Each structure stands twice: as C-alpha cells, then as structure tokens.
C-alpha cells in the first residue's frame, strides 16, 4: 500500500461490485433512451471508464471540466466551467453526470441546473462517493456508490494536489500529508 495512505476505505473488489450494481441499474433505467454519460474531469475519469464498460445498453460519452479544490482540501465555493459541453442535440439527450464524490453538493447542483437550462431532455447524476455530513446545499444523487464519513480520500481518480489519482483503491490520506502543505 502507498505510504501516504492511512487505510483503505473502498477496496478494488468492492469498487468493482459497486460499479456492476450501478451499471445494472442504469442499463434498466435508461433502456430505450439516448444515454450520454458525462464525465466530470478529472476525478471521475476512472469511475467513468469502468462504468461505461459495464453498461449493457448503447451509450455515448462526453466530458466537462470544472474547478473545485485546487491544491487545498477545502472547497472554493464557486463553480468554474473550464471545459464546456458543446452539443447541438441536447433536446434529444438524456444526460447522466458521472462524478467522483459529492461534498458540499455545490458542483453537482450547479451542473444539473446548468445542463437543464442548456436544454437537455433529462439530467441525472451518478457519484461513486457521497459525504452527506459535508452538505451545504440540498442535493441527492440518483445513483450513489458508497456513503462515506467526513474524511479526505484519494485514489480511483481522486487526488490531493494532483497526486494519488492512479491508486486502484480509495484510501484515507494521512492528515500529516496535507497538514504539512
Ligand atoms: P462539492 O462541490 O463540494 O460537492 O465538491 C465536489 C468535488 O470536490 C469533487 O468533484 C472532488 O473533486 C472534490 N472533493 C471533495 N471531497 C474530496 C476528497 O475527499 N478527496 C478528493 N477530492 C474531493
Ligand atoms: Mg471532481
């Protein structure tokens, strides 16, 4: 295990089971619809890759990038769109936003409203992790992998200062790693 990790919170095996469960639900719920999986870069990239392979109905993929934490472990509070979604067919499109983690809820509540205003036929959300204790705005994901306590986690796409994204599990970072920054 990586030296900066205090303990593993979600193992590779559990991640695989979670993705299978969510992919199964999505494949049923979106049968007959025009599903676009919208990955929120960069954190959701690993979840997205695993999820799209397990969804058994046709899917299209797209990407948006928004800013959140920068180098700290605290949210900046405002959502900036760095890479926007440019599609002319939104009125015929059922968007499922794929996110790594929900913390304050600001990113996803903003994005759902934004995509509806842009004219998407439907907008729902799937997140691998949820930290409900940290919520600042009322927001519930449609699909959730696992609810976790208020700990700063990395791996499976999630970073601290751009590090640890490639770890195949989700682990709790040792506090001394971010306290010394
Ligand atoms: P929200 O807008 O506060 O819900 O922020 C969600 C974003 O914060 C996620 O997409 C992550 O990029 C980041 N984030 C929140 N908690 C963590 C964490 O424990 N580790 C790494 N990134 C996190
Ligand atoms: Mg993110």
PDB file of C-alpha atoms and ligand atoms in Angstrom:
ATOM      1  CA  UNK A   1       0.000   0.000   0.000  1.00  0.00           C
ATOM      2  CA  UNK A   2       1.097   3.577  -0.660  1.00  0.00           C
ATOM      3  CA  UNK A   3       2.935   5.070   2.356  1.00  0.00           C
ATOM      4  CA  UNK A   4       0.802   8.205   2.487  1.00  0.00           C
ATOM      5  CA  UNK A   5      -2.416   6.225   2.919  1.00  0.00           C
ATOM      6  CA  UNK A   6      -3.721   5.685   6.446  1.00  0.00           C
ATOM      7  CA  UNK A   7      -6.156   2.923   5.468  1.00  0.00           C
ATOM      8  CA  UNK A   8      -8.113   1.601   2.519  1.00  0.00           C
ATOM      9  CA  UNK A   9     -11.746   2.708   2.596  1.00  0.00           C
ATOM     10  CA  UNK A  10     -13.026   1.031  -0.579  1.00  0.00           C
ATOM     11  CA  UNK A  11     -11.065  -1.929  -1.960  1.00  0.00           C
ATOM     12  CA  UNK A  12     -10.647  -2.803  -5.638  1.00  0.00           C
ATOM     13  CA  UNK A  13     -13.079  -5.693  -5.200  1.00  0.00           C
ATOM     14  CA  UNK A  14     -15.723  -3.507  -3.574  1.00  0.00           C
ATOM     15  CA  UNK A  15     -15.294  -0.825  -6.256  1.00  0.00           C
ATOM     16  CA  UNK A  16     -15.872  -3.462  -8.918  1.00  0.00           C
ATOM     17  CA  UNK A  17     -19.043  -4.680  -7.179  1.00  0.00           C
ATOM     18  CA  UNK A  18     -20.339  -1.128  -6.784  1.00  0.00           C
ATOM     19  CA  UNK A  19     -19.757  -0.323 -10.460  1.00  0.00           C
ATOM     20  CA  UNK A  20     -21.534  -3.540 -11.521  1.00  0.00           C
ATOM     21  CA  UNK A  21     -24.540  -2.680  -9.349  1.00  0.00           C
ATOM     22  CA  UNK A  22     -24.825   0.906 -10.629  1.00  0.00           C
ATOM     23  CA  UNK A  23     -24.264  -0.151 -14.262  1.00  0.00           C
ATOM     24  CA  UNK A  24     -27.073  -2.694 -13.916  1.00  0.00           C
ATOM     25  CA  UNK A  25     -29.480  -0.069 -12.581  1.00  0.00           C
ATOM     26  CA  UNK A  26     -28.542   2.411 -15.306  1.00  0.00           C
ATOM     27  CA  UNK A  27     -28.946  -0.217 -18.044  1.00  0.00           C
ATOM     28  CA  UNK A  28     -32.512  -0.882 -16.840  1.00  0.00           C
ATOM     29  CA  UNK A  29     -33.499   2.722 -16.173  1.00  0.00           C
ATOM     30  CA  UNK A  30     -32.192   4.083 -19.484  1.00  0.00           C
ATOM     31  CA  UNK A  31     -33.420   1.314 -21.735  1.00  0.00           C
ATOM     32  CA  UNK A  32     -34.908   2.962 -24.847  1.00  0.00           C
ATOM     33  CA  UNK A  33     -33.422   6.371 -24.004  1.00  0.00           C
ATOM     34  CA  UNK A  34     -30.484   8.215 -25.533  1.00  0.00           C
ATOM     35  CA  UNK A  35     -27.939   7.954 -22.743  1.00  0.00           C
ATOM     36  CA  UNK A  36     -24.948  10.259 -22.632  1.00  0.00           C
ATOM     37  CA  UNK A  37     -22.514   9.610 -19.784  1.00  0.00           C
ATOM     38  CA  UNK A  38     -20.982  12.977 -18.938  1.00  0.00           C
ATOM     39  CA  UNK A  39     -17.692  12.584 -17.099  1.00  0.00           C
ATOM     40  CA  UNK A  40     -16.631  15.442 -14.844  1.00  0.00           C
ATOM     41  CA  UNK A  41     -12.872  15.742 -15.269  1.00  0.00           C
ATOM     42  CA  UNK A  42     -10.558  14.865 -13.822  1.00  0.00           C
ATOM     43  CA  UNK A  43     -11.719  12.995 -10.742  1.00  0.00           C
ATOM     44  CA  UNK A  44     -14.455  10.891 -12.346  1.00  0.00           C
ATOM     45  CA  UNK A  45     -12.277   9.507 -15.134  1.00  0.00           C
ATOM     46  CA  UNK A  46     -11.615   6.085 -13.587  1.00  0.00           C
ATOM     47  CA  UNK A  47     -15.224   5.568 -12.476  1.00  0.00           C
ATOM     48  CA  UNK A  48     -16.377   6.622 -15.943  1.00  0.00           C
ATOM     49  CA  UNK A  49     -14.056   4.156 -17.699  1.00  0.00           C
ATOM     50  CA  UNK A  50     -15.219   1.270 -15.531  1.00  0.00           C
ATOM     51  CA  UNK A  51     -18.893   2.246 -15.677  1.00  0.00           C
ATOM     52  CA  UNK A  52     -19.136   2.616 -19.447  1.00  0.00           C
ATOM     53  CA  UNK A  53     -17.701  -0.874 -19.948  1.00  0.00           C
ATOM     54  CA  UNK A  54     -20.378  -2.415 -17.725  1.00  0.00           C
ATOM     55  CA  UNK A  55     -23.444  -0.582 -19.035  1.00  0.00           C
ATOM     56  CA  UNK A  56     -25.193  -3.039 -21.337  1.00  0.00           C
ATOM     57  CA  UNK A  57     -27.197  -0.545 -23.436  1.00  0.00           C
ATOM     58  CA  UNK A  58     -25.737   1.798 -26.094  1.00  0.00           C
ATOM     59  CA  UNK A  59     -24.034   4.853 -24.561  1.00  0.00           C
ATOM     60  CA  UNK A  60     -22.388   7.983 -25.813  1.00  0.00           C
ATOM     61  CA  UNK A  61     -19.747   9.756 -23.746  1.00  0.00           C
ATOM     62  CA  UNK A  62     -18.849  13.362 -23.199  1.00  0.00           C
ATOM     63  CA  UNK A  63     -16.717  15.421 -20.859  1.00  0.00           C
ATOM     64  CA  UNK A  64     -16.825  18.631 -18.858  1.00  0.00           C
ATOM     65  CA  UNK A  65     -14.188  20.062 -16.584  1.00  0.00           C
ATOM     66  CA  UNK A  66     -14.978  22.235 -13.616  1.00  0.00           C
ATOM     67  CA  UNK A  67     -12.707  23.668 -10.969  1.00  0.00           C
ATOM     68  CA  UNK A  68     -13.171  22.758  -7.353  1.00  0.00           C
ATOM     69  CA  UNK A  69     -10.406  22.359  -4.811  1.00  0.00           C
ATOM     70  CA  UNK A  70      -7.130  23.460  -6.379  1.00  0.00           C
ATOM     71  CA  UNK A  71      -4.396  22.381  -4.010  1.00  0.00           C
ATOM     72  CA  UNK A  72      -6.238  22.526  -0.708  1.00  0.00           C
ATOM     73  CA  UNK A  73      -8.703  20.177   0.927  1.00  0.00           C
ATOM     74  CA  UNK A  74     -11.381  22.869   1.188  1.00  0.00           C
ATOM     75  CA  UNK A  75     -13.909  23.798  -1.493  1.00  0.00           C
ATOM     76  CA  UNK A  76     -13.547  27.222  -3.061  1.00  0.00           C
ATOM     77  CA  UNK A  77     -17.326  27.553  -3.010  1.00  0.00           C
ATOM     78  CA  UNK A  78     -17.824  28.720  -6.580  1.00  0.00           C
ATOM     79  CA  UNK A  79     -18.004  26.533  -9.668  1.00  0.00           C
ATOM     80  CA  UNK A  80     -15.984  27.492 -12.736  1.00  0.00           C
ATOM     81  CA  UNK A  81     -16.520  25.751 -16.040  1.00  0.00           C
ATOM     82  CA  UNK A  82     -13.124  25.106 -17.624  1.00  0.00           C
ATOM     83  CA  UNK A  83     -14.296  22.761 -20.389  1.00  0.00           C
ATOM     84  CA  UNK A  84     -17.890  23.192 -21.521  1.00  0.00           C
ATOM     85  CA  UNK A  85     -20.263  20.764 -23.227  1.00  0.00           C
ATOM     86  CA  UNK A  86     -20.882  21.651 -26.858  1.00  0.00           C
ATOM     87  CA  UNK A  87     -23.683  19.553 -28.360  1.00  0.00           C
ATOM     88  CA  UNK A  88     -26.453  20.609 -30.703  1.00  0.00           C
ATOM     89  CA  UNK A  89     -28.657  17.635 -29.836  1.00  0.00           C
ATOM     90  CA  UNK A  90     -29.307  18.320 -26.147  1.00  0.00           C
ATOM     91  CA  UNK A  91     -33.082  18.357 -26.589  1.00  0.00           C
ATOM     92  CA  UNK A  92     -32.909  14.646 -27.538  1.00  0.00           C
ATOM     93  CA  UNK A  93     -30.330  13.707 -24.950  1.00  0.00           C
ATOM     94  CA  UNK A  94     -30.613  12.067 -21.531  1.00  0.00           C
ATOM     95  CA  UNK A  95     -27.571  13.136 -19.603  1.00  0.00           C
ATOM     96  CA  UNK A  96     -26.176  11.190 -16.704  1.00  0.00           C
ATOM     97  CA  UNK A  97     -23.452  13.179 -14.984  1.00  0.00           C
ATOM     98  CA  UNK A  98     -20.678  10.905 -13.690  1.00  0.00           C
ATOM     99  CA  UNK A  99     -18.861  12.336 -10.659  1.00  0.00           C
ATOM    100  CA  UNK A 100     -16.256  11.031  -8.239  1.00  0.00           C
ATOM    101  CA  UNK A 101     -17.541  12.445  -4.956  1.00  0.00           C
ATOM    102  CA  UNK A 102     -20.162  14.817  -3.565  1.00  0.00           C
ATOM    103  CA  UNK A 103     -19.038  17.021  -0.738  1.00  0.00           C
ATOM    104  CA  UNK A 104     -20.797  20.396  -0.305  1.00  0.00           C
ATOM    105  CA  UNK A 105     -23.097  19.470  -3.216  1.00  0.00           C
ATOM    106  CA  UNK A 106     -22.384  22.769  -4.966  1.00  0.00           C
ATOM    107  CA  UNK A 107     -20.716  21.328  -8.068  1.00  0.00           C
ATOM    108  CA  UNK A 108     -23.482  18.893  -8.951  1.00  0.00           C
ATOM    109  CA  UNK A 109     -26.421  21.103  -8.047  1.00  0.00           C
ATOM    110  CA  UNK A 110     -24.919  23.820 -10.235  1.00  0.00           C
ATOM    111  CA  UNK A 111     -24.210  21.455 -13.138  1.00  0.00           C
ATOM    112  CA  UNK A 112     -27.687  19.905 -13.102  1.00  0.00           C
ATOM    113  CA  UNK A 113     -29.307  23.347 -13.341  1.00  0.00           C
ATOM    114  CA  UNK A 114     -26.799  24.473 -15.969  1.00  0.00           C
ATOM    115  CA  UNK A 115     -27.452  21.486 -18.253  1.00  0.00           C
ATOM    116  CA  UNK A 116     -31.221  21.786 -17.863  1.00  0.00           C
ATOM    117  CA  UNK A 117     -31.010  25.462 -18.803  1.00  0.00           C
ATOM    118  CA  UNK A 118     -28.906  24.496 -21.818  1.00  0.00           C
ATOM    119  CA  UNK A 119     -31.866  22.344 -22.894  1.00  0.00           C
ATOM    120  CA  UNK A 120     -31.012  18.729 -22.051  1.00  0.00           C
ATOM    121  CA  UNK A 121     -34.074  16.444 -22.144  1.00  0.00           C
ATOM    122  CA  UNK A 122     -33.147  14.959 -18.778  1.00  0.00           C
ATOM    123  CA  UNK A 123     -30.276  15.329 -16.336  1.00  0.00           C
ATOM    124  CA  UNK A 124     -29.452  12.885 -13.566  1.00  0.00           C
ATOM    125  CA  UNK A 125     -26.349  12.162 -11.500  1.00  0.00           C
ATOM    126  CA  UNK A 126     -24.190   9.184 -10.540  1.00  0.00           C
ATOM    127  CA  UNK A 127     -21.431   9.507  -7.956  1.00  0.00           C
ATOM    128  CA  UNK A 128     -19.004   6.916  -6.660  1.00  0.00           C
ATOM    129  CA  UNK A 129     -18.823   8.504  -3.196  1.00  0.00           C
ATOM    130  CA  UNK A 130     -21.020  10.755  -1.099  1.00  0.00           C
ATOM    131  CA  UNK A 131     -20.098  12.625   2.088  1.00  0.00           C
ATOM    132  CA  UNK A 132     -23.561  13.717   3.287  1.00  0.00           C
ATOM    133  CA  UNK A 133     -22.200  15.248   6.526  1.00  0.00           C
ATOM    134  CA  UNK A 134     -20.478  17.946   4.467  1.00  0.00           C
ATOM    135  CA  UNK A 135     -23.524  19.081   2.513  1.00  0.00           C
ATOM    136  CA  UNK A 136     -24.055  22.850   2.200  1.00  0.00           C
ATOM    137  CA  UNK A 137     -26.820  22.769  -0.400  1.00  0.00           C
ATOM    138  CA  UNK A 138     -29.685  20.304  -0.564  1.00  0.00           C
ATOM    139  CA  UNK A 139     -28.678  17.691  -3.135  1.00  0.00           C
ATOM    140  CA  UNK A 140     -29.273  13.965  -3.606  1.00  0.00           C
ATOM    141  CA  UNK A 141     -27.599  11.901  -6.339  1.00  0.00           C
ATOM    142  CA  UNK A 142     -29.731   9.492  -8.382  1.00  0.00           C
ATOM    143  CA  UNK A 143     -27.068   6.753  -8.187  1.00  0.00           C
ATOM    144  CA  UNK A 144     -24.552   6.517  -5.366  1.00  0.00           C
ATOM    145  CA  UNK A 145     -21.728   4.022  -4.917  1.00  0.00           C
ATOM    146  CA  UNK A 146     -20.990   4.467  -1.249  1.00  0.00           C
ATOM    147  CA  UNK A 147     -21.720   6.917   1.533  1.00  0.00           C
ATOM    148  CA  UNK A 148     -18.566   7.738   3.496  1.00  0.00           C
ATOM    149  CA  UNK A 149     -17.717   9.716   6.651  1.00  0.00           C
ATOM    150  CA  UNK A 150     -16.104  13.152   6.554  1.00  0.00           C
ATOM    151  CA  UNK A 151     -12.548  12.075   5.672  1.00  0.00           C
ATOM    152  CA  UNK A 152     -10.324  13.303   2.861  1.00  0.00           C
ATOM    153  CA  UNK A 153      -9.908  10.409   0.437  1.00  0.00           C
ATOM    154  CA  UNK A 154      -7.754   9.767  -2.628  1.00  0.00           C
ATOM    155  CA  UNK A 155      -7.354   7.128  -5.338  1.00  0.00           C
ATOM    156  CA  UNK A 156      -9.615   5.777  -8.087  1.00  0.00           C
ATOM    157  CA  UNK A 157      -9.391   9.183  -9.805  1.00  0.00           C
ATOM    158  CA  UNK A 158      -9.484  11.302  -6.650  1.00  0.00           C
ATOM    159  CA  UNK A 159      -6.449  13.442  -5.952  1.00  0.00           C
ATOM    160  CA  UNK A 160      -4.700  15.570  -3.421  1.00  0.00           C
ATOM    161  CA  UNK A 161      -2.672  18.250  -5.246  1.00  0.00           C
ATOM    162  CA  UNK A 162      -2.898  16.109  -8.435  1.00  0.00           C
ATOM    163  CA  UNK A 163      -1.348  13.065  -6.740  1.00  0.00           C
ATOM    164  CA  UNK A 164      -2.714   9.580  -5.962  1.00  0.00           C
ATOM    165  CA  UNK A 165      -5.302   9.501  -8.799  1.00  0.00           C
ATOM    166  CA  UNK A 166      -3.931   6.224 -10.170  1.00  0.00           C
ATOM    167  CA  UNK A 167      -4.282   4.192  -6.962  1.00  0.00           C
ATOM    168  CA  UNK A 168      -6.642   1.295  -7.750  1.00  0.00           C
ATOM    169  CA  UNK A 169      -8.469   1.619  -4.380  1.00  0.00           C
ATOM    170  CA  UNK A 170      -9.918   4.539  -2.402  1.00  0.00           C
ATOM    171  CA  UNK A 171      -7.919   5.344   0.708  1.00  0.00           C
ATOM    172  CA  UNK A 172      -7.899   7.857   3.530  1.00  0.00           C
ATOM    173  CA  UNK A 173      -4.913  10.171   3.223  1.00  0.00           C
ATOM    174  CA  UNK A 174      -2.758  10.570   6.324  1.00  0.00           C
ATOM    175  CA  UNK A 175      -3.589  14.051   7.712  1.00  0.00           C
ATOM    176  CA  UNK A 176       0.123  14.877   8.041  1.00  0.00           C
ATOM    177  CA  UNK A 177       0.374  14.722   4.244  1.00  0.00           C
ATOM    178  CA  UNK A 178      -1.954  17.675   3.731  1.00  0.00           C
ATOM    179  CA  UNK A 179      -1.174  19.440   7.005  1.00  0.00           C
ATOM    180  CA  UNK A 180       2.489  19.892   6.018  1.00  0.00           C
ATOM    181  CA  UNK A 181       1.500  21.634   2.733  1.00  0.00           C
TER     182      UNK A 181
HETATM  183  P1  LIG B   1     -18.591  19.811  -3.943  1.00  0.00           P
HETATM  184  O1  LIG B   1     -18.967  20.838  -4.965  1.00  0.00           O
HETATM  185  O2  LIG B   1     -18.207  20.455  -2.635  1.00  0.00           O
HETATM  186  O3  LIG B   1     -19.643  18.743  -3.762  1.00  0.00           O
HETATM  187  O4  LIG B   1     -17.235  19.199  -4.423  1.00  0.00           O
HETATM  188  C1  LIG B   1     -17.081  18.066  -5.125  1.00  0.00           C
HETATM  189  C2  LIG B   1     -15.642  17.984  -5.628  1.00  0.00           C
HETATM  190  O5  LIG B   1     -14.720  18.202  -4.562  1.00  0.00           O
HETATM  191  C3  LIG B   1     -15.320  16.610  -6.141  1.00  0.00           C
HETATM  192  O6  LIG B   1     -15.581  16.512  -7.507  1.00  0.00           O
HETATM  193  C4  LIG B   1     -13.846  16.473  -5.842  1.00  0.00           C
HETATM  194  O7  LIG B   1     -13.093  16.982  -6.913  1.00  0.00           O
HETATM  195  C5  LIG B   1     -13.609  17.335  -4.640  1.00  0.00           C
HETATM  196  N1  LIG B   1     -13.517  16.558  -3.383  1.00  0.00           N
HETATM  197  C6  LIG B   1     -14.406  16.551  -2.367  1.00  0.00           C
HETATM  198  N2  LIG B   1     -14.026  15.723  -1.379  1.00  0.00           N
HETATM  199  C7  LIG B   1     -12.858  15.173  -1.787  1.00  0.00           C
HETATM  200  C8  LIG B   1     -11.967  14.193  -1.198  1.00  0.00           C
HETATM  201  O8  LIG B   1     -12.171  13.645  -0.090  1.00  0.00           O
HETATM  202  N3  LIG B   1     -10.874  13.882  -1.932  1.00  0.00           N
HETATM  203  C9  LIG B   1     -10.606  14.429  -3.148  1.00  0.00           C
HETATM  204  N4  LIG B   1     -11.408  15.328  -3.729  1.00  0.00           N
HETATM  205  C10 LIG B   1     -12.530  15.702  -3.065  1.00  0.00           C
HETATM  206 MG1  LIG B   2     -14.282  16.237  -9.132  1.00  0.00          MG
END
